Amino acid sequence: MLTIALTGLNATDSPGAGVAVARALREAPGRAVRLVGLSYEPLEPGIFLPDFFAKTYLLPYPSAGSAALLERLTYVQEREQIDVLIPCFDAELAHFIRLEASLKALGIRMLLPTANQLASRDKLRLAEFGAAHHLPVPATHALHQPADLPAAAAALGWPLVLKGRWYEAETVHTAAAAEAALLRLAARWGWPLLAQRHLVGQELNVAGLAEGQGHLLSAVPMRKLTLTDKGKAWAGITIEDEMLTELAQRFAEASRWRGPFELELLRTAAGELFILEINPRFPAWIYLAAAAGHNQPAALLSLALGEPVAPFGPVAVGKLFIRCAWDLIADNEHFQLIAGLGEV
Amino acid sequence: MPLKKNIATSEAGFVFNPATGDSFAANPLAAEVLKLLQAGHDLAAIRAQLLERYDVPAHQLQHDLDDFIWQLTSFQLLEE
Amino acid sequence: MKLPYERPTLRRLTAGTLSKFGPQAGAGVRPVAEVAGASVPALLAQFGSPLFVLSERQLRRSAQALRRSFGTRYPRVQLAWSYKTNYLNAVCRVFHQEGAWAEVVSGFELEKALGNGVPGHHILFNGPSKTAADLARAAEVDAVVHLDSFDELRALLAVAAGRPRPVRVAVRVNLDAGLPQRWDRFGFNLENGQAWQAVQQVAAAPDLALVGLHCHLGTFVLEPAAYGTAAAKLAALAQRATHELHQTIDYLDLGGGFPSLNTLKGSYLPGPDLVPDLDEYAAAVAEALLGAGFAPEALPLLVLEAGRALVDEAGYLLGTVLATKQLPDGRRATVLDFGVNLLFTAYWYDHLISPVRADAGRPEPTVLYGPLCMNIDVVRETALLPPLGPGDQLVVHRVGAYNMSQWQQFITLRPNVILLDLQGNSHIIREAETLEYVQQPERVPEHLL
């Protein structure tokens, strides 16, 4: 019996991947797993799923620093003997990478990208990364002040997409609209912002897993069918697309990526393919990959344990996922314990 | 200054206000004071009792109990 | 035997963001009863509260660490202590003993450096506000004038005329190092050609000797690569001066701006998780300079004007709780005997603050207010500390930079500053102010007497 700890239990309308990863792990062939939840807030829905997590612990927010995280995980480890930990939340990754050796000394194994790999696919550096590795990234300009806008607009043309440093994007059609959006986004997310060429087309995603030597073990392409108003997929379908798989392969080779990743892509009417973002973790829809024959979380488990993993075969195409809003019923005591004592 | 009647306090030190849906975590001394308030003791009696059992100067206990009552008031846990 | 006491508290359990700490992070609040080997209660009893403490051991360690980081990667490195960061004479003299030159930005600082025994030719005179008298004094003592503008160049030419030896000059350059904020208000711009124009004019002036090129990227710069870019650009400018004007540049001054481990306000991550190691800065600079194409015997001296990175860690502010309150919104508030008048950097940083007493109970969030009767006097909007009462003592960490020069005599007097030497002996290096001291320059007109 292996004990696996997971973050990202926030299965909300902008979901973390933890619940989906947990679900895939429960179906890992030939493995019995015991799951420990790690959450940042006491109402992360995954905590309240019946029979999913043997125990859940609150973690200090990443803003409290890596030392606080290590201290908390040391406490958890004394009680749980975690074998493998799978971080599912972007903002915490830098800490886990920094703590990799310390956690290993406690007996906790992980499969993570390196600090350089994490930095190289950052929004601000993605264009540079794309140019260096011949990966198609839409033309992007960093805006450090409002005065940078005219030059960016002249180079990119109208309309263009303005993106916050961490989240949020807006398509603007005129200089006046751009200026207003610029100030709004900067007030929210700070400088710099990104101005990106506006592209119209089909949104596609690829969930991938690579072992760190340049070999891609799995790539599952998915087309989004419906979107929430936050642009998150609410339904999607696995597809067969050589170009997407090849792109994931090129990414894994070029970056020697270690661990899970998600490519967010866009294909124009002319058939051009662009990488919009590279996420350094499993996507929230990763259970679809397992359902399509690529149980990437189970494979990650084997890699983290140092076991050999053979590349997956073909993806079962035409598998659909449809997210379902479903109300869990819980006892208040459950909430009191996690909010008051930090564990339940 | 009685506690509202329907306030539920649990063994683990949790307090639940059914009128608002709020939950609170009480530290051990807060749980003790709540229990005494619920049993109908007035503040002076509670203070005297605590002074006898705890290692604390009288003026500090007075100050802390006043603060605690302010807290109960702002959390709407006391009868008007 | 009475039971140990812990103040009664109730915490509302919220569904959303609790506080940025989460409920368990309190485990990380550690009491600090000693700074630099000395007991905090003993120091406060002897020297009064509040009290600034500087550790000589840490000052020297930081200087040696910087020299090691750069010196093991580049053969010719010179530190110039940035006076404005902390110009208490004792602090400056520790750095001068460690081999640092002086970097000054006013006539006042120039005289301080001379008074601390720094030879004039080891003083670099920066800043946008040098008066004719300042320039004359700099010329007289052979300090290097770091030129800021063409107007200043004209003023300096007037001052330099007829002197027995040429006035030594460095050209301050501002440049695009890839950083979002450019400090283009100081010096001559590189990209638009002003810097080259300034270099040409200085080189052509017989009364001036061009000895250095200088740039300063900003403050609390978290991008080591920017220093590499700046070094490469300055090196290229120096080589152009050599090739086109037959002018040898003795030193390249990359300024300061290196961060300390403090946490900037609004930063998502705390300083220790965010701030790159000094080695990363050193590696970027050394790689750029060694790869710039200088002949090995013609490598310019690398000057660094570090301030904060050398002194912040060595400074502590010790203080005492005056009162605690319950705010109407349910928050806890703690009033301290020091505020933004002494801890100017509370405007920039979320300072790490530790309790002194070990058995104070479970930590809880509290606002920390200073003693001023002014709403702006907030030391921390929220800090996680055990329940504190009047008389409880606190330690603020990493306060060595800018506080002891930017502090204000506002409402109250400034306290003692002590230095703990290598043997652990304490020395007052600035006495607590008195009413007489503050009023000494005042004059009351006769009709008001």
PDB file of N, CA, C and O in Angstrom, chain B residues 13-15 22-30 33-34 51-56 60-61 63-65 67-68 70-72 74-75 77, chain C residues 1-14 323-333 357 361-362 364 387-390 392:
ATOM      1  N   GLY B  13     -13.733  22.208  21.537  1.00  0.00           N
ATOM      2  CA  GLY B  13     -13.484  23.639  21.675  1.00  0.00           C
ATOM      3  C   GLY B  13     -14.073  24.456  20.540  1.00  0.00           C
ATOM      4  O   GLY B  13     -13.680  25.601  20.336  1.00  0.00           O
ATOM      5  N   PHE B  14     -15.004  23.881  19.794  1.00  0.00           N
ATOM      6  CA  PHE B  14     -15.630  24.639  18.717  1.00  0.00           C
ATOM      7  C   PHE B  14     -16.952  25.210  19.197  1.00  0.00           C
ATOM      8  O   PHE B  14     -17.674  24.606  19.982  1.00  0.00           O
ATOM      9  N   VAL B  15     -17.237  26.402  18.671  1.00  0.00           N
ATOM     10  CA  VAL B  15     -18.452  27.104  19.039  1.00  0.00           C
ATOM     11  C   VAL B  15     -19.248  27.327  17.765  1.00  0.00           C
ATOM     12  O   VAL B  15     -18.675  27.719  16.745  1.00  0.00           O
ATOM     13  N   ASP B  22     -22.147  30.785  11.806  1.00  0.00           N
ATOM     14  CA  ASP B  22     -20.704  30.952  12.046  1.00  0.00           C
ATOM     15  C   ASP B  22     -20.178  29.890  12.999  1.00  0.00           C
ATOM     16  O   ASP B  22     -20.838  29.523  13.965  1.00  0.00           O
ATOM     17  N   SER B  23     -18.942  29.441  12.710  1.00  0.00           N
ATOM     18  CA  SER B  23     -18.224  28.563  13.645  1.00  0.00           C
ATOM     19  C   SER B  23     -16.999  29.300  14.167  1.00  0.00           C
ATOM     20  O   SER B  23     -16.425  30.140  13.476  1.00  0.00           O
ATOM     21  N   PHE B  24     -16.591  28.966  15.385  1.00  0.00           N
ATOM     22  CA  PHE B  24     -15.430  29.597  16.012  1.00  0.00           C
ATOM     23  C   PHE B  24     -14.595  28.530  16.692  1.00  0.00           C
ATOM     24  O   PHE B  24     -15.115  27.531  17.165  1.00  0.00           O
ATOM     25  N   ALA B  25     -13.280  28.787  16.747  1.00  0.00           N
ATOM     26  CA  ALA B  25     -12.398  27.924  17.530  1.00  0.00           C
ATOM     27  C   ALA B  25     -12.021  28.675  18.798  1.00  0.00           C
ATOM     28  O   ALA B  25     -11.575  29.821  18.733  1.00  0.00           O
ATOM     29  N   ALA B  26     -12.220  28.033  19.931  1.00  0.00           N
ATOM     30  CA  ALA B  26     -11.883  28.663  21.206  1.00  0.00           C
ATOM     31  C   ALA B  26     -10.626  28.001  21.759  1.00  0.00           C
ATOM     32  O   ALA B  26     -10.470  26.782  21.651  1.00  0.00           O
ATOM     33  N   ASN B  27      -9.718  28.802  22.322  1.00  0.00           N
ATOM     34  CA  ASN B  27      -8.585  28.170  23.001  1.00  0.00           C
ATOM     35  C   ASN B  27      -9.083  27.682  24.371  1.00  0.00           C
ATOM     36  O   ASN B  27     -10.219  27.981  24.757  1.00  0.00           O
ATOM     37  N   PRO B  28      -8.276  26.888  25.087  1.00  0.00           N
ATOM     38  CA  PRO B  28      -8.810  26.231  26.290  1.00  0.00           C
ATOM     39  C   PRO B  28      -9.433  27.198  27.299  1.00  0.00           C
ATOM     40  O   PRO B  28     -10.520  26.923  27.829  1.00  0.00           O
ATOM     41  N   LEU B  29      -8.785  28.344  27.537  1.00  0.00           N
ATOM     42  CA  LEU B  29      -9.337  29.249  28.532  1.00  0.00           C
ATOM     43  C   LEU B  29     -10.640  29.885  28.027  1.00  0.00           C
ATOM     44  O   LEU B  29     -11.598  30.070  28.790  1.00  0.00           O
ATOM     45  N   ALA B  30     -10.690  30.177  26.720  1.00  0.00           N
ATOM     46  CA  ALA B  30     -11.920  30.737  26.158  1.00  0.00           C
ATOM     47  C   ALA B  30     -13.055  29.726  26.290  1.00  0.00           C
ATOM     48  O   ALA B  30     -14.191  30.089  26.647  1.00  0.00           O
ATOM     49  N   VAL B  33     -14.260  29.811  29.870  1.00  0.00           N
ATOM     50  CA  VAL B  33     -15.059  30.996  30.184  1.00  0.00           C
ATOM     51  C   VAL B  33     -16.460  30.855  29.570  1.00  0.00           C
ATOM     52  O   VAL B  33     -17.468  31.175  30.216  1.00  0.00           O
ATOM     53  N   LEU B  34     -16.521  30.343  28.331  1.00  0.00           N
ATOM     54  CA  LEU B  34     -17.821  30.168  27.687  1.00  0.00           C
ATOM     55  C   LEU B  34     -18.691  29.215  28.496  1.00  0.00           C
ATOM     56  O   LEU B  34     -19.899  29.442  28.687  1.00  0.00           O
ATOM     57  N   LEU B  51      -8.747  33.666  38.759  1.00  0.00           N
ATOM     58  CA  LEU B  51      -7.600  34.226  39.476  1.00  0.00           C
ATOM     59  C   LEU B  51      -7.022  33.221  40.453  1.00  0.00           C
ATOM     60  O   LEU B  51      -5.816  33.143  40.656  1.00  0.00           O
ATOM     61  N   GLU B  52      -7.934  32.444  41.033  1.00  0.00           N
ATOM     62  CA  GLU B  52      -7.510  31.469  42.016  1.00  0.00           C
ATOM     63  C   GLU B  52      -6.722  30.327  41.356  1.00  0.00           C
ATOM     64  O   GLU B  52      -5.792  29.797  41.934  1.00  0.00           O
ATOM     65  N   ARG B  53      -7.116  29.995  40.118  1.00  0.00           N
ATOM     66  CA  ARG B  53      -6.535  28.791  39.504  1.00  0.00           C
ATOM     67  C   ARG B  53      -5.379  29.081  38.559  1.00  0.00           C
ATOM     68  O   ARG B  53      -4.545  28.217  38.320  1.00  0.00           O
ATOM     69  N   TYR B  54      -5.345  30.308  37.978  1.00  0.00           N
ATOM     70  CA  TYR B  54      -4.319  30.570  36.968  1.00  0.00           C
ATOM     71  C   TYR B  54      -3.267  31.542  37.454  1.00  0.00           C
ATOM     72  O   TYR B  54      -3.535  32.426  38.263  1.00  0.00           O
ATOM     73  N   ASP B  55      -2.080  31.376  36.906  1.00  0.00           N
ATOM     74  CA  ASP B  55      -0.939  32.194  37.265  1.00  0.00           C
ATOM     75  C   ASP B  55      -0.983  33.475  36.418  1.00  0.00           C
ATOM     76  O   ASP B  55      -0.347  33.560  35.368  1.00  0.00           O
ATOM     77  N   VAL B  56      -1.755  34.466  36.882  1.00  0.00           N
ATOM     78  CA  VAL B  56      -1.912  35.699  36.107  1.00  0.00           C
ATOM     79  C   VAL B  56      -2.217  36.857  37.058  1.00  0.00           C
ATOM     80  O   VAL B  56      -2.979  36.690  38.004  1.00  0.00           O
ATOM     81  N   GLN B  60      -4.165  42.054  34.534  1.00  0.00           N
ATOM     82  CA  GLN B  60      -4.063  41.492  33.188  1.00  0.00           C
ATOM     83  C   GLN B  60      -5.300  40.646  32.868  1.00  0.00           C
ATOM     84  O   GLN B  60      -5.855  40.708  31.768  1.00  0.00           O
ATOM     85  N   LEU B  61      -5.739  39.868  33.856  1.00  0.00           N
ATOM     86  CA  LEU B  61      -6.918  39.030  33.628  1.00  0.00           C
ATOM     87  C   LEU B  61      -8.136  39.913  33.335  1.00  0.00           C
ATOM     88  O   LEU B  61      -8.916  39.636  32.421  1.00  0.00           O
ATOM     89  N   HIS B  63      -8.156  42.916  32.016  1.00  0.00           N
ATOM     90  CA  HIS B  63      -7.965  43.444  30.659  1.00  0.00           C
ATOM     91  C   HIS B  63      -8.341  42.382  29.609  1.00  0.00           C
ATOM     92  O   HIS B  63      -9.081  42.636  28.678  1.00  0.00           O
ATOM     93  N   ASP B  64      -7.828  41.163  29.802  1.00  0.00           N
ATOM     94  CA  ASP B  64      -8.048  40.105  28.816  1.00  0.00           C
ATOM     95  C   ASP B  64      -9.512  39.673  28.774  1.00  0.00           C
ATOM     96  O   ASP B  64     -10.059  39.394  27.695  1.00  0.00           O
ATOM     97  N   LEU B  65     -10.153  39.631  29.946  1.00  0.00           N
ATOM     98  CA  LEU B  65     -11.570  39.247  29.967  1.00  0.00           C
ATOM     99  C   LEU B  65     -12.417  40.330  29.292  1.00  0.00           C
ATOM    100  O   LEU B  65     -13.356  40.025  28.551  1.00  0.00           O
ATOM    101  N   ASP B  67     -11.408  42.298  26.894  1.00  0.00           N
ATOM    102  CA  ASP B  67     -11.192  42.105  25.457  1.00  0.00           C
ATOM    103  C   ASP B  67     -12.023  40.935  24.931  1.00  0.00           C
ATOM    104  O   ASP B  67     -12.579  40.984  23.840  1.00  0.00           O
ATOM    105  N   PHE B  68     -12.072  39.873  25.721  1.00  0.00           N
ATOM    106  CA  PHE B  68     -12.785  38.670  25.297  1.00  0.00           C
ATOM    107  C   PHE B  68     -14.280  38.965  25.156  1.00  0.00           C
ATOM    108  O   PHE B  68     -14.922  38.539  24.187  1.00  0.00           O
ATOM    109  N   TRP B  70     -15.541  41.877  24.492  1.00  0.00           N
ATOM    110  CA  TRP B  70     -15.649  42.662  23.259  1.00  0.00           C
ATOM    111  C   TRP B  70     -15.719  41.754  22.036  1.00  0.00           C
ATOM    112  O   TRP B  70     -16.465  41.984  21.101  1.00  0.00           O
ATOM    113  N   GLN B  71     -14.879  40.733  22.089  1.00  0.00           N
ATOM    114  CA  GLN B  71     -14.840  39.795  20.974  1.00  0.00           C
ATOM    115  C   GLN B  71     -16.178  39.070  20.829  1.00  0.00           C
ATOM    116  O   GLN B  71     -16.723  38.959  19.734  1.00  0.00           O
ATOM    117  N   LEU B  72     -16.729  38.609  21.966  1.00  0.00           N
ATOM    118  CA  LEU B  72     -18.026  37.908  21.925  1.00  0.00           C
ATOM    119  C   LEU B  72     -19.110  38.849  21.383  1.00  0.00           C
ATOM    120  O   LEU B  72     -19.970  38.437  20.607  1.00  0.00           O
ATOM    121  N   SER B  74     -18.630  41.448  19.315  1.00  0.00           N
ATOM    122  CA  SER B  74     -18.478  41.698  17.886  1.00  0.00           C
ATOM    123  C   SER B  74     -18.841  40.454  17.073  1.00  0.00           C
ATOM    124  O   SER B  74     -19.213  40.570  15.914  1.00  0.00           O
ATOM    125  N   PHE B  75     -18.760  39.280  17.677  1.00  0.00           N
ATOM    126  CA  PHE B  75     -19.176  38.048  16.969  1.00  0.00           C
ATOM    127  C   PHE B  75     -20.663  37.740  17.195  1.00  0.00           C
ATOM    128  O   PHE B  75     -21.143  36.676  16.806  1.00  0.00           O
ATOM    129  N   LEU B  77     -22.380  36.914  19.856  1.00  0.00           N
ATOM    130  CA  LEU B  77     -22.625  35.695  20.629  1.00  0.00           C
ATOM    131  C   LEU B  77     -23.314  35.984  21.969  1.00  0.00           C
ATOM    132  O   LEU B  77     -23.680  35.056  22.678  1.00  0.00           O
TER     133      LEU B  77
ATOM    134  N   MET C   1       0.131  25.351  43.546  1.00  0.00           N
ATOM    135  CA  MET C   1       0.722  25.554  42.206  1.00  0.00           C
ATOM    136  C   MET C   1      -0.381  25.944  41.221  1.00  0.00           C
ATOM    137  O   MET C   1      -1.312  25.186  40.974  1.00  0.00           O
ATOM    138  N   LYS C   2      -0.274  27.154  40.672  1.00  0.00           N
ATOM    139  CA  LYS C   2      -1.308  27.618  39.749  1.00  0.00           C
ATOM    140  C   LYS C   2      -1.022  27.157  38.316  1.00  0.00           C
ATOM    141  O   LYS C   2       0.122  26.870  37.956  1.00  0.00           O
ATOM    142  N   LEU C   3      -2.080  27.131  37.539  1.00  0.00           N
ATOM    143  CA  LEU C   3      -1.940  26.678  36.143  1.00  0.00           C
ATOM    144  C   LEU C   3      -1.343  27.784  35.275  1.00  0.00           C
ATOM    145  O   LEU C   3      -1.583  28.963  35.525  1.00  0.00           O
ATOM    146  N   PRO C   4      -0.575  27.403  34.232  1.00  0.00           N
ATOM    147  CA  PRO C   4      -0.059  28.436  33.324  1.00  0.00           C
ATOM    148  C   PRO C   4      -1.218  29.123  32.600  1.00  0.00           C
ATOM    149  O   PRO C   4      -2.228  28.495  32.284  1.00  0.00           O
ATOM    150  N   TYR C   5      -1.049  30.403  32.356  1.00  0.00           N
ATOM    151  CA  TYR C   5      -2.150  31.216  31.840  1.00  0.00           C
ATOM    152  C   TYR C   5      -1.948  31.517  30.359  1.00  0.00           C
ATOM    153  O   TYR C   5      -0.840  31.827  29.923  1.00  0.00           O
ATOM    154  N   GLU C   6      -3.001  31.412  29.578  1.00  0.00           N
ATOM    155  CA  GLU C   6      -2.981  31.899  28.193  1.00  0.00           C
ATOM    156  C   GLU C   6      -4.279  32.649  27.952  1.00  0.00           C
ATOM    157  O   GLU C   6      -5.359  32.125  28.195  1.00  0.00           O
ATOM    158  N   ARG C   7      -4.181  33.873  27.497  1.00  0.00           N
ATOM    159  CA  ARG C   7      -5.322  34.754  27.285  1.00  0.00           C
ATOM    160  C   ARG C   7      -6.453  34.046  26.514  1.00  0.00           C
ATOM    161  O   ARG C   7      -6.194  33.333  25.544  1.00  0.00           O
ATOM    162  N   PRO C   8      -7.739  34.214  26.943  1.00  0.00           N
ATOM    163  CA  PRO C   8      -8.840  33.573  26.213  1.00  0.00           C
ATOM    164  C   PRO C   8      -9.037  34.223  24.840  1.00  0.00           C
ATOM    165  O   PRO C   8      -9.095  35.452  24.752  1.00  0.00           O
ATOM    166  N   THR C   9      -9.072  33.424  23.793  1.00  0.00           N
ATOM    167  CA  THR C   9      -9.311  33.980  22.450  1.00  0.00           C
ATOM    168  C   THR C   9     -10.252  33.077  21.677  1.00  0.00           C
ATOM    169  O   THR C   9     -10.298  31.859  21.864  1.00  0.00           O
ATOM    170  N   LEU C  10     -10.983  33.718  20.787  1.00  0.00           N
ATOM    171  CA  LEU C  10     -11.927  33.035  19.918  1.00  0.00           C
ATOM    172  C   LEU C  10     -11.541  33.395  18.488  1.00  0.00           C
ATOM    173  O   LEU C  10     -11.259  34.551  18.197  1.00  0.00           O
ATOM    174  N   ARG C  11     -11.515  32.424  17.614  1.00  0.00           N
ATOM    175  CA  ARG C  11     -11.160  32.707  16.224  1.00  0.00           C
ATOM    176  C   ARG C  11     -12.307  32.277  15.325  1.00  0.00           C
ATOM    177  O   ARG C  11     -12.780  31.151  15.419  1.00  0.00           O
ATOM    178  N   ARG C  12     -12.759  33.196  14.489  1.00  0.00           N
ATOM    179  CA  ARG C  12     -13.840  32.832  13.570  1.00  0.00           C
ATOM    180  C   ARG C  12     -13.287  31.907  12.486  1.00  0.00           C
ATOM    181  O   ARG C  12     -12.236  32.168  11.915  1.00  0.00           O
ATOM    182  N   LEU C  13     -13.962  30.807  12.227  1.00  0.00           N
ATOM    183  CA  LEU C  13     -13.529  29.881  11.183  1.00  0.00           C
ATOM    184  C   LEU C  13     -14.153  30.336   9.876  1.00  0.00           C
ATOM    185  O   LEU C  13     -15.367  30.300   9.720  1.00  0.00           O
ATOM    186  N   THR C  14     -13.306  30.778   8.953  1.00  0.00           N
ATOM    187  CA  THR C  14     -13.850  31.297   7.700  1.00  0.00           C
ATOM    188  C   THR C  14     -13.622  30.293   6.586  1.00  0.00           C
ATOM    189  O   THR C  14     -12.694  29.489   6.612  1.00  0.00           O
ATOM    190  N   ALA C 323       0.945  48.772  24.596  1.00  0.00           N
ATOM    191  CA  ALA C 323      -0.464  48.471  24.903  1.00  0.00           C
ATOM    192  C   ALA C 323      -1.001  47.496  23.870  1.00  0.00           C
ATOM    193  O   ALA C 323      -0.430  47.352  22.783  1.00  0.00           O
ATOM    194  N   THR C 324      -2.077  46.804  24.202  1.00  0.00           N
ATOM    195  CA  THR C 324      -2.783  45.986  23.218  1.00  0.00           C
ATOM    196  C   THR C 324      -4.247  46.370  23.257  1.00  0.00           C
ATOM    197  O   THR C 324      -4.742  46.861  24.263  1.00  0.00           O
ATOM    198  N   LYS C 325      -4.920  46.152  22.143  1.00  0.00           N
ATOM    199  CA  LYS C 325      -6.328  46.520  22.039  1.00  0.00           C
ATOM    200  C   LYS C 325      -7.060  45.485  21.205  1.00  0.00           C
ATOM    201  O   LYS C 325      -6.463  44.809  20.377  1.00  0.00           O
ATOM    202  N   GLN C 326      -8.359  45.483  21.400  1.00  0.00           N
ATOM    203  CA  GLN C 326      -9.242  44.730  20.530  1.00  0.00           C
ATOM    204  C   GLN C 326      -9.890  45.772  19.624  1.00  0.00           C
ATOM    205  O   GLN C 326     -10.569  46.680  20.099  1.00  0.00           O
ATOM    206  N   LEU C 327      -9.679  45.690  18.295  1.00  0.00           N
ATOM    207  CA  LEU C 327     -10.285  46.672  17.396  1.00  0.00           C
ATOM    208  C   LEU C 327     -11.754  46.323  17.178  1.00  0.00           C
ATOM    209  O   LEU C 327     -12.145  45.161  17.328  1.00  0.00           O
ATOM    210  N   PRO C 328     -12.573  47.317  16.814  1.00  0.00           N
ATOM    211  CA  PRO C 328     -14.011  47.059  16.656  1.00  0.00           C
ATOM    212  C   PRO C 328     -14.311  45.970  15.626  1.00  0.00           C
ATOM    213  O   PRO C 328     -15.329  45.297  15.704  1.00  0.00           O
ATOM    214  N   ASP C 329     -13.417  45.777  14.647  1.00  0.00           N
ATOM    215  CA  ASP C 329     -13.683  44.748  13.637  1.00  0.00           C
ATOM    216  C   ASP C 329     -13.200  43.376  14.068  1.00  0.00           C
ATOM    217  O   ASP C 329     -13.190  42.432  13.273  1.00  0.00           O
ATOM    218  N   GLY C 330     -12.813  43.236  15.340  1.00  0.00           N
ATOM    219  CA  GLY C 330     -12.426  41.922  15.839  1.00  0.00           C
ATOM    220  C   GLY C 330     -10.939  41.652  15.767  1.00  0.00           C
ATOM    221  O   GLY C 330     -10.458  40.670  16.320  1.00  0.00           O
ATOM    222  N   ARG C 331     -10.192  42.549  15.070  1.00  0.00           N
ATOM    223  CA  ARG C 331      -8.755  42.313  14.969  1.00  0.00           C
ATOM    224  C   ARG C 331      -8.059  42.702  16.270  1.00  0.00           C
ATOM    225  O   ARG C 331      -8.546  43.510  17.046  1.00  0.00           O
ATOM    226  N   ARG C 332      -6.895  42.129  16.464  1.00  0.00           N
ATOM    227  CA  ARG C 332      -6.055  42.445  17.609  1.00  0.00           C
ATOM    228  C   ARG C 332      -5.092  43.549  17.180  1.00  0.00           C
ATOM    229  O   ARG C 332      -4.602  43.537  16.058  1.00  0.00           O
ATOM    230  N   ALA C 333      -4.805  44.477  18.055  1.00  0.00           N
ATOM    231  CA  ALA C 333      -3.837  45.527  17.738  1.00  0.00           C
ATOM    232  C   ALA C 333      -2.816  45.616  18.851  1.00  0.00           C
ATOM    233  O   ALA C 333      -3.148  45.443  20.024  1.00  0.00           O
ATOM    234  N   ARG C 357       9.890  36.635  24.495  1.00  0.00           N
ATOM    235  CA  ARG C 357       9.470  35.646  25.498  1.00  0.00           C
ATOM    236  C   ARG C 357       9.089  34.333  24.812  1.00  0.00           C
ATOM    237  O   ARG C 357       8.451  34.341  23.759  1.00  0.00           O
ATOM    238  N   GLY C 361       2.372  31.731  24.300  1.00  0.00           N
ATOM    239  CA  GLY C 361       1.089  31.177  23.873  1.00  0.00           C
ATOM    240  C   GLY C 361       0.957  31.075  22.357  1.00  0.00           C
ATOM    241  O   GLY C 361       1.895  31.358  21.617  1.00  0.00           O
ATOM    242  N   ARG C 362      -0.241  30.646  21.921  1.00  0.00           N
ATOM    243  CA  ARG C 362      -0.466  30.390  20.492  1.00  0.00           C
ATOM    244  C   ARG C 362      -0.473  31.688  19.693  1.00  0.00           C
ATOM    245  O   ARG C 362      -1.176  32.627  20.034  1.00  0.00           O
ATOM    246  N   GLU C 364      -1.250  34.557  16.974  1.00  0.00           N
ATOM    247  CA  GLU C 364      -2.469  35.019  16.339  1.00  0.00           C
ATOM    248  C   GLU C 364      -2.121  36.268  15.540  1.00  0.00           C
ATOM    249  O   GLU C 364      -1.138  36.942  15.840  1.00  0.00           O
ATOM    250  N   PRO C 387       0.151  36.100  21.931  1.00  0.00           N
ATOM    251  CA  PRO C 387      -0.510  37.188  22.646  1.00  0.00           C
ATOM    252  C   PRO C 387       0.524  37.973  23.455  1.00  0.00           C
ATOM    253  O   PRO C 387       1.271  37.386  24.224  1.00  0.00           O
ATOM    254  N   LEU C 388       0.577  39.284  23.215  1.00  0.00           N
ATOM    255  CA  LEU C 388       1.578  40.111  23.879  1.00  0.00           C
ATOM    256  C   LEU C 388       0.892  41.071  24.829  1.00  0.00           C
ATOM    257  O   LEU C 388      -0.275  41.402  24.641  1.00  0.00           O
ATOM    258  N   GLY C 389       1.610  41.513  25.824  1.00  0.00           N
ATOM    259  CA  GLY C 389       1.081  42.497  26.749  1.00  0.00           C
ATOM    260  C   GLY C 389       2.098  43.598  26.954  1.00  0.00           C
ATOM    261  O   GLY C 389       3.244  43.483  26.499  1.00  0.00           O
ATOM    262  N   PRO C 390       1.699  44.665  27.635  1.00  0.00           N
ATOM    263  CA  PRO C 390       2.616  45.769  27.908  1.00  0.00           C
ATOM    264  C   PRO C 390       3.902  45.250  28.546  1.00  0.00           C
ATOM    265  O   PRO C 390       3.853  44.402  29.435  1.00  0.00           O
ATOM    266  N   ASP C 392       6.156  43.439  27.054  1.00  0.00           N
ATOM    267  CA  ASP C 392       6.752  42.364  26.254  1.00  0.00           C
ATOM    268  C   ASP C 392       7.690  42.983  25.214  1.00  0.00           C
ATOM    269  O   ASP C 392       7.411  44.049  24.663  1.00  0.00           O
TER     270      ASP C 392
END
